[in-house]
Coordinates of C-alpha atoms in Angstrom, one line a residue:
M1 CA 0.0 0.0 0.0
V2 CA 1.3 3.5 -0.9
N3 CA 0.9 6.0 1.8
I4 CA 0.3 9.5 0.4
A5 CA -0.3 12.9 2.0
A6 CA -1.5 15.6 -0.5
I7 CA -1.0 19.3 0.3
V8 CA -3.8 21.5 -1.1
G9 CA -5.0 25.0 -0.7
R10 CA -5.5 28.3 -2.5
P11 CA -2.4 30.1 -4.0
N12 CA 0.3 31.6 -1.8
V13 CA -0.7 30.1 1.5
G14 CA 2.7 28.3 1.9
K15 CA 2.0 24.8 0.5
S16 CA 5.4 24.5 -1.2
T17 CA 7.2 25.7 1.9
L18 CA 5.4 23.1 3.9
F19 CA 6.3 20.4 1.3
N20 CA 9.9 21.3 1.5
R21 CA 9.7 21.2 5.3
L22 CA 8.0 17.7 5.4
T23 CA 10.4 16.2 2.8
E24 CA 13.4 18.0 4.2
S25 CA 14.3 19.1 0.7
K26 CA 14.2 22.1 -1.6
D27 CA 12.4 20.3 -4.4
A28 CA 9.5 22.7 -4.7
I29 CA 10.2 26.3 -5.9
V30 CA 9.1 28.8 -3.3
K31 CA 8.4 32.5 -4.1
E32 CA 6.0 35.1 -2.7
V33 CA 3.8 35.2 -5.8
S34 CA 0.8 33.0 -6.6
G35 CA 0.9 30.3 -9.3
V36 CA 4.5 29.2 -9.0
T37 CA 3.7 25.5 -8.6
R38 CA 1.7 24.0 -11.5
D39 CA 2.1 20.3 -11.6
R40 CA 1.9 17.7 -8.8
I41 CA 5.4 17.3 -7.2
Y42 CA 6.2 14.2 -5.3
G43 CA 8.6 13.8 -2.4
K44 CA 9.4 11.5 0.6
G45 CA 8.6 12.3 4.2
E46 CA 9.7 10.4 7.3
W47 CA 8.5 10.5 10.8
N48 CA 9.6 8.2 13.6
G49 CA 11.1 5.8 11.1
K50 CA 7.9 5.6 9.0
V51 CA 8.4 6.7 5.3
F52 CA 5.5 8.1 3.2
S53 CA 4.9 10.1 0.1
V54 CA 4.0 13.8 0.0
I55 CA 2.4 15.6 -2.9
D56 CA 2.6 19.4 -3.5
T57 CA 0.0 20.9 -5.7
G58 CA -0.6 24.2 -7.4
G59 CA -2.9 26.8 -5.8
Y60 CA -6.6 25.9 -6.4
V61 CA -8.3 28.9 -8.0
I62 CA -11.4 29.8 -10.1
G63 CA -11.9 32.9 -12.2
S64 CA -8.3 34.1 -12.2
E65 CA -6.3 35.5 -15.2
D66 CA -3.9 32.6 -15.0
I67 CA -4.1 30.7 -18.3
F68 CA -3.0 27.5 -16.5
E69 CA -6.0 27.7 -14.0
G70 CA -8.0 24.8 -15.4
E71 CA -5.0 22.5 -15.7
I72 CA -3.8 23.3 -12.2
R73 CA -7.3 22.5 -10.8
K74 CA -7.2 19.2 -12.7
Q75 CA -3.8 18.3 -11.1
V76 CA -5.2 19.2 -7.6
D77 CA -8.3 17.0 -8.2
L78 CA -6.0 14.1 -9.2
A79 CA -3.9 14.6 -6.1
I80 CA -7.0 14.5 -3.8
E81 CA -8.2 11.3 -5.5
E82 CA -4.7 9.7 -5.1
A83 CA -4.1 10.7 -1.5
T84 CA -4.6 8.7 1.7
V85 CA -4.9 11.9 3.8
I86 CA -5.1 15.6 2.8
I87 CA -3.3 18.5 4.4
F88 CA -5.5 21.5 3.8
V89 CA -3.3 24.7 4.2
V90 CA -4.9 28.0 5.0
D91 CA -3.4 31.4 5.9
V92 CA -4.0 32.6 9.4
M93 CA -3.2 36.2 8.4
S94 CA -5.8 36.6 5.7
G95 CA -8.5 34.4 7.5
I96 CA -11.2 32.5 5.6
M97 CA -11.4 33.5 1.9
D98 CA -14.1 32.5 -0.6
M99 CA -11.7 30.1 -2.3
D100 CA -11.0 28.4 1.1
E101 CA -14.7 27.7 1.4
I102 CA -14.9 26.2 -2.1
I103 CA -11.9 23.9 -1.3
A104 CA -13.3 22.9 2.0
K105 CA -16.6 21.9 0.3
K106 CA -14.7 19.8 -2.2
L107 CA -12.7 18.1 0.6
R108 CA -15.9 17.3 2.6
K109 CA -17.3 15.6 -0.6
S110 CA -14.1 13.6 -1.1
G111 CA -14.6 11.6 2.1
K112 CA -10.9 11.6 2.7
P113 CA -9.4 12.4 6.1
V114 CA -8.4 16.1 6.2
I115 CA -5.9 17.9 8.4
V116 CA -6.7 21.6 8.5
T117 CA -3.4 23.5 8.8
A118 CA -3.3 27.2 9.7
N119 CA 0.0 28.4 8.4
K120 CA 2.0 31.6 9.1
V121 CA 1.7 31.4 12.9
D122 CA 5.2 32.7 13.0
N123 CA 5.0 34.3 16.5
T124 CA 3.0 34.0 19.7
K125 CA 0.8 36.9 18.9
R126 CA -0.8 34.9 16.1
I127 CA -1.7 31.9 18.2
G128 CA -5.5 31.6 18.4
L129 CA -6.2 33.4 15.2
S130 CA -7.0 30.1 13.6
A131 CA -10.2 29.5 15.6
E132 CA -12.4 30.6 12.7
F133 CA -11.2 27.7 10.5
Y134 CA -13.2 25.3 12.7
S135 CA -16.2 26.5 10.8
F136 CA -15.2 24.3 7.9
G137 CA -16.4 21.3 9.9
L138 CA -13.3 19.3 9.0
G139 CA -12.1 18.6 12.6
D140 CA -9.2 20.0 14.5
V141 CA -7.1 22.9 13.3
Y142 CA -3.3 22.9 13.7
D143 CA -1.3 26.0 14.0
I144 CA 2.1 25.9 12.2
S145 CA 4.8 28.0 10.7
A146 CA 6.1 26.2 7.6
T147 CA 8.9 28.7 7.4
N148 CA 10.5 28.0 10.8
G149 CA 9.0 24.5 11.3
T150 CA 6.9 25.3 14.4
G151 CA 4.0 22.8 14.7
T152 CA 5.1 20.5 11.9
G153 CA 5.7 17.7 14.4
E154 CA 2.0 17.8 15.5
I155 CA 1.0 17.7 11.8
L156 CA 3.1 14.6 11.3
D157 CA 1.7 13.0 14.4
A158 CA -1.8 13.6 13.0
I159 CA -1.3 12.2 9.5
V160 CA 0.8 9.1 10.3
P161 CA -2.1 7.1 12.0
Y162 CA -4.0 7.2 8.7
F163 CA -1.2 5.2 6.9
N164 CA -0.8 1.5 6.7
F165 CA 2.8 0.4 7.1
D166 CA 2.1 -3.4 7.1
E167 CA 3.0 -3.6 3.4
D168 CA 5.2 -0.5 3.2
I169 CA 6.8 -0.2 -0.3
S170 CA 7.7 3.5 0.0
R171 CA 11.4 2.8 0.0
E172 CA 11.3 0.8 -3.2
E173 CA 11.5 3.9 -5.4
D174 CA 14.9 4.7 -3.9
V175 CA 16.5 1.8 -5.8
L176 CA 14.6 2.0 -9.0
P177 CA 16.3 3.3 -12.2
K178 CA 15.8 7.0 -12.6
I179 CA 15.2 8.2 -16.2
A180 CA 15.1 12.0 -16.8
V181 CA 13.6 13.6 -19.8
V182 CA 15.6 16.8 -20.5
G183 CA 15.8 19.4 -23.3
R184 CA 15.1 22.9 -24.3
P185 CA 11.6 24.4 -23.6
N186 CA 8.7 23.2 -25.7
V187 CA 10.3 20.1 -27.3
G188 CA 7.6 17.8 -25.9
K189 CA 9.0 16.5 -22.6
S190 CA 5.8 16.6 -20.6
S191 CA 3.8 15.3 -23.6
L192 CA 6.1 12.2 -23.8
I193 CA 5.5 11.4 -20.1
N194 CA 1.7 11.9 -20.5
A195 CA 1.7 9.6 -23.6
L196 CA 3.7 6.9 -21.8
T197 CA 1.6 6.9 -18.7
G198 CA -1.7 7.3 -20.5
E199 CA -2.9 10.1 -18.3
D200 CA -2.5 13.9 -18.1
R201 CA 0.0 13.7 -15.3
N202 CA 1.9 16.8 -16.3
I203 CA 0.5 20.1 -17.6
V204 CA 1.1 20.5 -21.4
T205 CA 0.7 23.8 -23.3
N206 CA 2.3 25.4 -26.4
I207 CA 3.9 28.0 -24.0
S208 CA 7.6 27.6 -23.3
G209 CA 8.3 27.1 -19.6
T210 CA 5.1 25.5 -18.6
T211 CA 6.9 22.9 -16.5
R212 CA 8.8 24.5 -13.6
D213 CA 9.7 21.7 -11.2
A214 CA 11.2 18.3 -11.6
I215 CA 8.2 15.9 -11.6
H216 CA 8.7 12.3 -10.6
T217 CA 6.4 9.6 -12.0
R218 CA 6.7 5.9 -11.3
Y219 CA 6.2 3.9 -14.5
K220 CA 5.2 0.3 -13.9
S221 CA 3.9 -1.3 -17.1
F222 CA 4.9 -3.9 -19.7
G223 CA 7.3 -5.5 -17.3
F224 CA 9.1 -2.3 -16.6
D225 CA 9.5 -0.5 -13.2
F226 CA 11.4 2.8 -13.0
I227 CA 11.0 6.5 -12.2
L228 CA 10.4 8.9 -15.0
I229 CA 11.3 12.5 -14.3
D230 CA 10.0 15.4 -16.3
T231 CA 12.1 18.6 -16.1
A232 CA 11.8 22.2 -16.9
G233 CA 13.2 23.3 -20.3
I234 CA 16.8 24.5 -20.1
R235 CA 17.5 27.8 -21.9
K236 CA 20.7 29.8 -22.3
K237 CA 21.6 31.8 -19.2
T238 CA 21.3 35.1 -21.1
K239 CA 17.7 34.3 -21.9
V240 CA 16.7 33.5 -18.3
H241 CA 15.3 36.7 -16.8
E242 CA 12.9 35.5 -14.1
D243 CA 13.9 34.1 -10.7
I244 CA 11.4 31.3 -11.1
E245 CA 12.9 30.1 -14.4
Y246 CA 16.4 30.4 -12.9
Y247 CA 15.5 28.0 -10.1
S248 CA 13.7 25.7 -12.6
V249 CA 16.8 25.4 -14.6
L250 CA 18.9 24.7 -11.5
R251 CA 16.5 21.9 -10.6
S252 CA 16.7 20.5 -14.1
I253 CA 20.5 20.4 -13.9
R254 CA 20.4 18.8 -10.5
T255 CA 18.0 16.2 -11.9
I256 CA 20.5 15.3 -14.6
E257 CA 23.1 14.9 -11.9
N258 CA 20.9 12.5 -9.9
A259 CA 19.5 10.5 -12.8
D260 CA 20.8 7.2 -14.2
V261 CA 19.7 7.8 -17.8
C262 CA 18.9 11.0 -19.6
I263 CA 16.6 11.1 -22.6
V264 CA 17.8 14.2 -24.4
M265 CA 14.8 15.5 -26.5
I266 CA 15.4 17.7 -29.6
D267 CA 13.0 19.2 -32.0
A268 CA 13.2 17.5 -35.4
S269 CA 12.0 20.6 -37.3
E270 CA 14.7 22.8 -35.7
G271 CA 17.6 20.3 -35.7
L272 CA 20.4 20.1 -33.1
Q273 CA 20.9 23.6 -31.5
K274 CA 23.8 24.8 -29.4
Q275 CA 21.7 24.6 -26.2
D276 CA 20.8 21.0 -27.1
L277 CA 24.5 20.3 -27.2
S278 CA 25.1 22.0 -23.9
I279 CA 22.4 19.8 -22.2
Y280 CA 24.0 16.7 -23.9
Y281 CA 27.4 17.7 -22.6
I282 CA 26.1 18.1 -19.0
A283 CA 24.8 14.6 -19.1
E284 CA 28.0 13.3 -20.6
K285 CA 30.2 15.1 -18.1
N286 CA 28.2 13.5 -15.3
S287 CA 28.7 10.0 -16.8
K288 CA 24.9 9.5 -17.3
G289 CA 23.4 7.1 -19.8
I290 CA 22.1 9.0 -22.8
I291 CA 19.5 8.6 -25.5
V292 CA 18.8 11.2 -28.1
L293 CA 15.1 11.4 -28.9
V294 CA 14.3 13.4 -32.1
N295 CA 10.7 14.5 -31.5
K296 CA 8.1 16.0 -33.9
W297 CA 9.4 13.7 -36.7
D298 CA 5.9 13.9 -38.2
L299 CA 6.6 17.5 -39.1
V300 CA 9.6 16.7 -41.3
E301 CA 9.2 16.1 -45.0
K302 CA 10.8 12.8 -45.7
D303 CA 12.1 10.4 -48.4
H304 CA 13.8 7.0 -48.1
T305 CA 17.1 8.5 -47.0
T306 CA 16.0 11.3 -44.7
M307 CA 16.3 9.4 -41.4
K308 CA 19.7 8.0 -42.3
D309 CA 21.1 11.4 -43.4
Y310 CA 19.6 13.1 -40.3
E311 CA 21.2 10.5 -38.0
A312 CA 24.6 10.8 -39.7
K313 CA 24.6 14.5 -39.3
L314 CA 23.6 14.2 -35.7
R315 CA 26.4 11.8 -34.9
E316 CA 28.9 14.1 -36.5
Q317 CA 27.6 17.0 -34.4
L318 CA 27.7 14.9 -31.2
A319 CA 31.3 13.7 -31.7
P320 CA 33.5 12.6 -30.1
F321 CA 31.0 10.8 -27.9
N322 CA 28.4 9.7 -30.3
D323 CA 27.9 6.1 -29.4
V324 CA 24.3 6.8 -28.3
P325 CA 21.0 5.5 -29.5
I326 CA 19.1 8.0 -31.7
I327 CA 15.3 7.4 -31.9
F328 CA 13.0 9.3 -34.2
T329 CA 9.6 9.8 -32.7
S330 CA 6.4 11.7 -32.7
V331 CA 4.8 12.0 -29.3
L332 CA 1.7 13.3 -30.9
T333 CA 1.2 10.1 -32.9
K334 CA 2.9 7.9 -30.3
Q335 CA 5.4 6.8 -32.9
R336 CA 8.3 4.8 -31.3
I337 CA 7.6 6.2 -27.8
Y338 CA 7.7 2.8 -26.2
Q339 CA 10.9 2.0 -28.1
S340 CA 12.5 4.9 -26.2
I341 CA 11.6 3.3 -22.9
E342 CA 13.0 -0.1 -24.0
T343 CA 16.2 1.6 -25.1
A344 CA 16.5 3.6 -21.9
I345 CA 16.4 0.5 -19.8
R346 CA 19.0 -1.2 -22.1
V347 CA 21.3 1.9 -21.6
Y348 CA 20.7 1.7 -17.8
E349 CA 21.8 -2.0 -17.9
N350 CA 24.9 -1.0 -19.9
R351 CA 25.7 1.7 -17.3
T352 CA 25.4 -0.7 -14.4
K353 CA 27.2 -3.6 -16.1
K354 CA 30.0 -5.2 -14.2
I355 CA 32.7 -7.2 -16.0
S356 CA 35.0 -9.6 -14.1
T357 CA 38.7 -8.9 -14.2
S358 CA 39.4 -12.3 -15.7
T359 CA 37.0 -11.7 -18.6
L360 CA 38.4 -8.2 -19.2
N361 CA 42.0 -9.5 -19.4
D362 CA 41.1 -12.5 -21.5
V363 CA 39.6 -10.2 -24.1
L364 CA 41.7 -7.0 -23.9
L365 CA 45.2 -8.2 -23.3
P366 CA 45.6 -10.0 -26.7
I367 CA 44.3 -6.8 -28.4
I368 CA 46.8 -4.7 -26.4
H369 CA 49.7 -7.0 -27.1
A370 CA 48.8 -7.0 -30.8
T371 CA 48.6 -3.2 -30.8
P372 CA 50.7 -1.8 -27.9
P373 CA 51.1 1.9 -27.0
A374 CA 53.6 3.8 -29.0
A375 CA 57.1 4.3 -27.5
V376 CA 57.8 7.8 -26.2
K377 CA 61.3 9.1 -25.9
G378 CA 62.7 5.6 -26.3
K379 CA 60.6 4.3 -23.4
Y380 CA 58.3 1.3 -23.9
I381 CA 55.0 1.0 -22.1
K382 CA 54.2 -2.5 -20.8
I383 CA 50.6 -3.1 -19.8
K384 CA 50.1 -5.7 -17.1
Y385 CA 46.4 -6.1 -16.6
V386 CA 42.9 -4.3 -16.7
Q387 CA 40.4 -3.9 -14.0
Q388 CA 36.9 -2.3 -13.8
L389 CA 36.7 0.2 -10.9
P390 CA 33.8 0.0 -8.3
T391 CA 32.1 3.2 -9.5
Y392 CA 28.5 4.0 -10.4
A393 CA 29.4 4.6 -14.0
P394 CA 31.7 2.4 -16.0
A395 CA 35.4 3.1 -15.4
F396 CA 38.5 1.0 -16.0
A397 CA 42.0 1.1 -14.7
I398 CA 44.8 -0.2 -16.9
F399 CA 48.0 -0.9 -14.9
C400 CA 51.3 -0.4 -16.6
N401 CA 54.9 0.7 -16.0
L402 CA 54.8 4.2 -17.4
P403 CA 51.2 5.6 -17.3
Q404 CA 52.5 9.2 -17.8
Y405 CA 53.6 8.4 -21.4
V406 CA 50.3 6.9 -22.6
Q407 CA 48.9 9.2 -25.3
D408 CA 45.2 10.3 -25.5
S409 CA 44.8 8.6 -28.8
Y410 CA 45.6 5.2 -27.2
K411 CA 43.1 5.9 -24.5
R412 CA 40.5 6.4 -27.1
F413 CA 41.6 3.2 -28.8
I414 CA 41.1 1.3 -25.6
E415 CA 37.7 2.9 -25.0
N416 CA 36.6 2.0 -28.5
K417 CA 37.7 -1.6 -28.0
L418 CA 35.8 -1.8 -24.7
R419 CA 32.6 -0.5 -26.5
K420 CA 33.0 -3.0 -29.3
E421 CA 33.7 -6.0 -27.1
F422 CA 31.3 -5.3 -24.2
D423 CA 28.5 -3.0 -25.6
F424 CA 28.5 0.2 -23.7
E425 CA 26.2 2.0 -26.1
G426 CA 24.8 5.2 -24.7
V427 CA 27.2 5.3 -21.7
P428 CA 30.3 7.5 -21.3
I429 CA 33.2 5.4 -20.0
N430 CA 36.4 6.5 -18.3
V431 CA 39.8 4.8 -18.9
F432 CA 42.6 5.5 -16.4
F433 CA 46.2 4.3 -16.8
R434 CA 47.9 3.7 -13.4
K435 CA 51.3 2.8 -12.2
K436 CA 52.0 -0.9 -11.5

């Protein structure tokens, strides 16, 4: 059983601050303006050794000028439906607003247990101001300050009894493969995840920058089980002017750093841009598994050689590390979207592959002896043996007598042989020469 606490409320009452407090993270962007959070954001909370899921939602509003209003309400409704218990956040400073009444009515109809949380009780003078919230008829009201943490212990004490920990699987996700979908704004990242999951899990519009937070989705179908992560589009620093987008980009980069495999999406109609390459290099630098997904392929005029020519040009632009799967897809028509998932898992397996020392030496030493490193300054390099290092990403140590004289070209030669003999497609590998 999955234990979930959903945080709901109108805009700017402190939901994301409380989410960050309960999850002990900074996963949700916090800013003193309404409408910052749009999609559902998932995190992990822990209290007295019990682990559970926490969902942050966008501010529930009706009749605003926000063009995302309807989509945000849909995401809130889905969170309420999914939740085991609901944390209803209100603002003790502004008191009961019309929108609070509308949300309270919706929560009463849901039949779910509700914890009414009066936020912004930041000092003793504000204690007692929350009495009016008892009029919702939703039970006890808890005074808290999400900013400094006051009262959050009482909230956790109140929600944990609603959870069932007999079949607790909340820690499972910590060991599942993490596959991040990254790219420039508006290339179809959220649409891909919605198409794969078969539900409108993430908000999709034609407006760049719709997604702001890194959104985790567990994908468990067709024999696969992993975490899909939607990210905000990454633009050039010079084009980022708002604080919210700045933090969105930081979270996207941090997501790349924490992922196992990155699906780098590009727009087929625009081709590979400089910013696409920058994102690709971030993933490569962090030794992540990489797939290049060419989306909107349905918009490209094609003949029998178009795909082959397009791929050849892409590999030329991605050099020197271009041993990556390239998949041409249309999220709109769902063309090859499931192939991207199968390939991502294969790349993950390549990244976590472990090769025994005996197998490595049986295969590589004859190749090395047939093609030894070039002598430098009259000194001959003698390679003794090869060993895979115990790192998260594939790395190999080659022990020899004079590692300082091994040229970069020979390192690339060894890397290519490793790829050819053991299949490390989609995975950057490191080769180190060490003194023996």
